PDB file of C-alpha atoms in Angstrom:
ATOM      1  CA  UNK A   1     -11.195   6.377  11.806  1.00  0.00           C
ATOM      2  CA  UNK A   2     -11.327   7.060   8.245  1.00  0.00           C
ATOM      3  CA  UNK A   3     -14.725   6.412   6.338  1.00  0.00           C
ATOM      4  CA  UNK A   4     -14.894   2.372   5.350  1.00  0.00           C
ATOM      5  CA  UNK A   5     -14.399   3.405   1.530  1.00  0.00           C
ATOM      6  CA  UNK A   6     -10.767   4.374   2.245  1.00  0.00           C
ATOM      7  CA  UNK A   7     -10.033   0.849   2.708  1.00  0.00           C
ATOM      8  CA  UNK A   8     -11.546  -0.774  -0.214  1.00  0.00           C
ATOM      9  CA  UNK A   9      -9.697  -0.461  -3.729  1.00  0.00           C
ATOM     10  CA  UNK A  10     -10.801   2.783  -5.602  1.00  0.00           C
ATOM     11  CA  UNK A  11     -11.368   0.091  -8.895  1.00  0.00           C
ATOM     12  CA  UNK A  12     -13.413  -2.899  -6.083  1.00  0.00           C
ATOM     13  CA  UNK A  13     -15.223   0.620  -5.187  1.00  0.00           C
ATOM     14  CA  UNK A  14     -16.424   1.759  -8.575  1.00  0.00           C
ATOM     15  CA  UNK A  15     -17.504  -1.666  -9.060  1.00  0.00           C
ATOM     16  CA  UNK A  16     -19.707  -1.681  -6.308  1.00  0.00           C
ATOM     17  CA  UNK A  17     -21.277   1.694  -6.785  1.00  0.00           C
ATOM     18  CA  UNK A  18     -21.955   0.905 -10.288  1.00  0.00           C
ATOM     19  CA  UNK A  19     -23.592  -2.891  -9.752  1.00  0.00           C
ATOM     20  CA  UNK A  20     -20.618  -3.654 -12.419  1.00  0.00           C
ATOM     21  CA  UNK A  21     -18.517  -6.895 -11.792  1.00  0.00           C
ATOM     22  CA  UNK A  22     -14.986  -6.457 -11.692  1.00  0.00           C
ATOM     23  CA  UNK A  23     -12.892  -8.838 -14.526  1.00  0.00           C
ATOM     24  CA  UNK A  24     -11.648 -11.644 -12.672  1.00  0.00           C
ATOM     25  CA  UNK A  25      -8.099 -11.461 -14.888  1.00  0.00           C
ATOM     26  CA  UNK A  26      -6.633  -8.584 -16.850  1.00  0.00           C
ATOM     27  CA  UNK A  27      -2.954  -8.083 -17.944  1.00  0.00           C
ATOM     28  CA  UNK A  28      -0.834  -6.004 -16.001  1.00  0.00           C
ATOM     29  CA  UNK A  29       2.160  -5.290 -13.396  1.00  0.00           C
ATOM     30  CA  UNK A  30       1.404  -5.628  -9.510  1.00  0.00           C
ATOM     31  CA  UNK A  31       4.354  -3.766  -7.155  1.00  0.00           C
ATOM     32  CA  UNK A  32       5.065  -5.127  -3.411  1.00  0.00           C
ATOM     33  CA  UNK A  33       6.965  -2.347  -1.476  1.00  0.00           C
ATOM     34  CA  UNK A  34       7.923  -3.377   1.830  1.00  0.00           C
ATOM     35  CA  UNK A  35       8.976  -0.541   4.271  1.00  0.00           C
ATOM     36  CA  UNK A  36      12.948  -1.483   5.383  1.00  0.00           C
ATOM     37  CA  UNK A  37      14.101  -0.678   9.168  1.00  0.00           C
ATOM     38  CA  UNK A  38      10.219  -0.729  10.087  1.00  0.00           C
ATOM     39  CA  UNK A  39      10.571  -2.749  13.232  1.00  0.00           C
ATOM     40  CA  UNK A  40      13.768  -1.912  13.908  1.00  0.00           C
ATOM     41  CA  UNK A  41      12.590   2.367  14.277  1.00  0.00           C
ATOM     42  CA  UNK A  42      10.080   1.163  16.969  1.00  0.00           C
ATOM     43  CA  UNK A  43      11.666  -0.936  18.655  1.00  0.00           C
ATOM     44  CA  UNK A  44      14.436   2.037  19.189  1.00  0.00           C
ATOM     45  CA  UNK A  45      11.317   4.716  19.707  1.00  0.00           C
ATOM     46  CA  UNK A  46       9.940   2.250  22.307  1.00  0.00           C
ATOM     47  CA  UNK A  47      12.709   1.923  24.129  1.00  0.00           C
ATOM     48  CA  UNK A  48      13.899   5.785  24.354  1.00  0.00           C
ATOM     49  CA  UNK A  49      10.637   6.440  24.970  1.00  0.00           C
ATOM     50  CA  UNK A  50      10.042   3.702  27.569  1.00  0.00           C
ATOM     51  CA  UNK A  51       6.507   4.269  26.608  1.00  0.00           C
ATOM     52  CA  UNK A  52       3.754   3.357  24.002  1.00  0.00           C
ATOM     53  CA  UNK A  53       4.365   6.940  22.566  1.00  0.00           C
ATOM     54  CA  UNK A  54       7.309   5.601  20.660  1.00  0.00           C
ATOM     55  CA  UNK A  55       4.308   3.523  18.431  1.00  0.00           C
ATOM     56  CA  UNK A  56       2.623   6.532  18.223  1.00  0.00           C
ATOM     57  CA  UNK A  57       5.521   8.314  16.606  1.00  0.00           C
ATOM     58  CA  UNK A  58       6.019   5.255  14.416  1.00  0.00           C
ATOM     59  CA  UNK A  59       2.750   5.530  13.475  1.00  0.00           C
ATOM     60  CA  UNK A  60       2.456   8.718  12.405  1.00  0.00           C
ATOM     61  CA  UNK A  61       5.815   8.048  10.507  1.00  0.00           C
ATOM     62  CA  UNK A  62       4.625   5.308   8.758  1.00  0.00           C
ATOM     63  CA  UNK A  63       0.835   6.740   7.767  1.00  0.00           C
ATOM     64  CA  UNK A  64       3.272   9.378   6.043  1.00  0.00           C
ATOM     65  CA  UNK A  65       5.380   7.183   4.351  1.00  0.00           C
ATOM     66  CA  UNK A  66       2.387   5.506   2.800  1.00  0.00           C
ATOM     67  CA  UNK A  67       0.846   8.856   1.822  1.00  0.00           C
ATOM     68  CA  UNK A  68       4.011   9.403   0.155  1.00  0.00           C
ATOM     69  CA  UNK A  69       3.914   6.028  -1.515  1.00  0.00           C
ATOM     70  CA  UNK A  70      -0.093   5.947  -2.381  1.00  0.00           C
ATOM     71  CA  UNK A  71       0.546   9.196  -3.746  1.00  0.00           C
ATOM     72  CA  UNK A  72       3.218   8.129  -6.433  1.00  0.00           C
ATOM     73  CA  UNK A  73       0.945   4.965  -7.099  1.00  0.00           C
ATOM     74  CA  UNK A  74      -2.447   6.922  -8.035  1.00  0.00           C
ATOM     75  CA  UNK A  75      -0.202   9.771  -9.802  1.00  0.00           C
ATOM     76  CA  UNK A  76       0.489   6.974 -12.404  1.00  0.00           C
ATOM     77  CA  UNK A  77      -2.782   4.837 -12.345  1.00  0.00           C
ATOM     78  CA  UNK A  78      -2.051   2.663  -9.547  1.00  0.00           C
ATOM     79  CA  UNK A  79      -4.651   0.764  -7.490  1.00  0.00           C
ATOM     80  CA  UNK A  80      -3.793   0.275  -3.965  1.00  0.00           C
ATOM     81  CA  UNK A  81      -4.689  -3.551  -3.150  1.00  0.00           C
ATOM     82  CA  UNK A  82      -3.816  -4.158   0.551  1.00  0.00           C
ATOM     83  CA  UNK A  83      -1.970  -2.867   3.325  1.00  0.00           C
ATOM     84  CA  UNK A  84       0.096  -5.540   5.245  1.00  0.00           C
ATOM     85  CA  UNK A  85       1.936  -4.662   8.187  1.00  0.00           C
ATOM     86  CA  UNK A  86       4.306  -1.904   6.609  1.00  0.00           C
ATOM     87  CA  UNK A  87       4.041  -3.359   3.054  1.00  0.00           C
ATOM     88  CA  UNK A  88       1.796  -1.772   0.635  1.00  0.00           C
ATOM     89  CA  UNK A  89       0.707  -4.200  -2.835  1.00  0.00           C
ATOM     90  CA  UNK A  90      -0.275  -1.874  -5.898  1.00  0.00           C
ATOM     91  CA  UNK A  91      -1.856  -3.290  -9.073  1.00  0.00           C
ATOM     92  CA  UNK A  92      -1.334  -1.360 -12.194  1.00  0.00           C
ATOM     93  CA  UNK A  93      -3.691  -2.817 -15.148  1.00  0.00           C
ATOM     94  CA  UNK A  94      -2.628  -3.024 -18.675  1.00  0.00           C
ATOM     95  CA  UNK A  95       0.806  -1.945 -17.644  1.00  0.00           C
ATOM     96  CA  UNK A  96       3.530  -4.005 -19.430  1.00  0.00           C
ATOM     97  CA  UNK A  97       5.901  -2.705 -16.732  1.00  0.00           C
ATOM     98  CA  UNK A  98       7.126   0.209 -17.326  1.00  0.00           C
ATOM     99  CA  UNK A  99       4.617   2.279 -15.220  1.00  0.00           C
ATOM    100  CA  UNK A 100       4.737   0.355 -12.205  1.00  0.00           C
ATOM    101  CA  UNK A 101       8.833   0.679 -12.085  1.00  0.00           C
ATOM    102  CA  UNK A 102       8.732   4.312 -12.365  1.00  0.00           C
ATOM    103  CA  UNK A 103       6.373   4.539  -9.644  1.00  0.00           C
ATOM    104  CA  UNK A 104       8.771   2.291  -7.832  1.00  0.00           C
ATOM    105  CA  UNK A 105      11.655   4.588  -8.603  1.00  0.00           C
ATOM    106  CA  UNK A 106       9.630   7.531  -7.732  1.00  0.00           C
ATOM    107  CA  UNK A 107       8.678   5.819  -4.635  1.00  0.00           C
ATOM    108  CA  UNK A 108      12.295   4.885  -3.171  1.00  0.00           C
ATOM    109  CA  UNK A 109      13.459   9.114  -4.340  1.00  0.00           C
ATOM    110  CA  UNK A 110      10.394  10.234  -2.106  1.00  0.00           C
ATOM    111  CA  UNK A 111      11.241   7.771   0.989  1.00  0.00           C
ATOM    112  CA  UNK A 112      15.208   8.822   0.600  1.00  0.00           C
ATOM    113  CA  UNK A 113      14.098  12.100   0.263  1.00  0.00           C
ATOM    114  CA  UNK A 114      11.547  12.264   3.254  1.00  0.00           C
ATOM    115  CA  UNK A 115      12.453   9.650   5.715  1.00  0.00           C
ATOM    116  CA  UNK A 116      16.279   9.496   6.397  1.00  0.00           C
ATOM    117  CA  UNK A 117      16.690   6.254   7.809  1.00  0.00           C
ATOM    118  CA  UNK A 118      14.257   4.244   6.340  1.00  0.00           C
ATOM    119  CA  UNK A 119      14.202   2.846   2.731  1.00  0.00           C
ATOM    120  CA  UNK A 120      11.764   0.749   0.662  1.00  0.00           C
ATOM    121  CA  UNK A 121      12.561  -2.535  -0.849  1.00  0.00           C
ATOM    122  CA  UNK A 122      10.132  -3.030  -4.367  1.00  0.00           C
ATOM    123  CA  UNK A 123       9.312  -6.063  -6.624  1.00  0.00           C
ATOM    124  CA  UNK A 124       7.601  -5.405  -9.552  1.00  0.00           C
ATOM    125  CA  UNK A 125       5.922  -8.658 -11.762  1.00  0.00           C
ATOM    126  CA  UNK A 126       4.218  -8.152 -14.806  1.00  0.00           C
ATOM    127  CA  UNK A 127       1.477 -10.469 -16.848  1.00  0.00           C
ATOM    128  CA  UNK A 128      -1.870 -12.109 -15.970  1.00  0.00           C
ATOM    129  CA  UNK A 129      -3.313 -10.558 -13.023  1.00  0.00           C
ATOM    130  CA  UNK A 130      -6.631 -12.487 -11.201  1.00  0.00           C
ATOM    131  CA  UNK A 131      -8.680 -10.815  -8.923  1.00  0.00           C
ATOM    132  CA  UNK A 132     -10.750 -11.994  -6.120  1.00  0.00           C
ATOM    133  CA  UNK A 133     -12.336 -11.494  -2.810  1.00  0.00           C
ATOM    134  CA  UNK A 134     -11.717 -14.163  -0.368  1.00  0.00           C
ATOM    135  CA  UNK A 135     -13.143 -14.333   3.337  1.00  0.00           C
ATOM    136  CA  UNK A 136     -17.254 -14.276   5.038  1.00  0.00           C
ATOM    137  CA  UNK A 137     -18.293 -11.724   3.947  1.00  0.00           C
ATOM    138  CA  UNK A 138     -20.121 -11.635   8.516  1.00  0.00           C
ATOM    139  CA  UNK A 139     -16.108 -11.942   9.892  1.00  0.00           C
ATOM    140  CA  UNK A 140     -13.583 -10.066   7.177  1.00  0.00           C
ATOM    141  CA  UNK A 141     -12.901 -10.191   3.364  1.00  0.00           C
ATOM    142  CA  UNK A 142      -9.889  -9.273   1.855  1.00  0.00           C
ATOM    143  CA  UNK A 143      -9.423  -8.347  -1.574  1.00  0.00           C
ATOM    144  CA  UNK A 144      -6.597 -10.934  -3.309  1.00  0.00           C
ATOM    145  CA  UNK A 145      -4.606 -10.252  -5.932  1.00  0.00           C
ATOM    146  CA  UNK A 146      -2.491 -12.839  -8.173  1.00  0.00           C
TER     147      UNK A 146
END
């Protein structure tokens, strides 16, 4: 397992080692980049494999792609919010747009570049972002953005 901090926001984390609150709203561009022909590469792996090692080969696929993808997003100031499923959200503050759609565009040249088969699927909104942290903090707490 990685160490806990690679799951928090490198922005949330700063905050917390520096006892400084995040703002709860800025101005800025959040991208959604959902992973296309996910499910339907290990369902196929599974079943040539007739084993769990066809998820294990999708999963090392997939932690590559999102190297690939976290790469692009930090390269040009992006924060990387959450993780959901094989989705990736990316916040990009004070961005009027611009930035977050050419690290979408660099995004879909590295997948078609890298991955063959699969392909990424991007929306990119730009304005007032909020940030907050939802959950107990005993159970789970996920860090939401808006």
């Amino acid at each position: 397992m990685n160490h806990p901090a690679a799951y928090i926001p490198r922005d949330r984390l700063q905050s917390i080692l520096n006892g400084t609150p995040l703002p709860k709203s800025s101005t800025g561009t959040v991208l959604f980049a959902d992973v296309a022909g996910y499910t339907n590469l290990v369902e196929t792996l599974v079943m040539e494999n007739k084993t769990y090692e066809g998820v294990q080969v999708a999963t090392e696929q997939i932690r590559h792609l999102f190297d690939l993808l976290i790469k692009e997003a930090h390269r040009r100031g992006g924060v990387v919010m959450a993780f959901a499923g094989d989705a990736i959200t990316v916040s990009f503050e004070n961005d009027d747009g611009l930035t977050a759609v050419a690290a979408a565009l660099a995004m879909q040249a590295e997948v078609a570049r890298d991955e063959g088969d699969l392909q990424i699927k991007i929306a990119v909104a730009s304005g007032e972002i909020r940030r907050m942290v939802l959950g107990d903090p005993a159970i789970q707490q996920l860090d939401v953005v808006t």
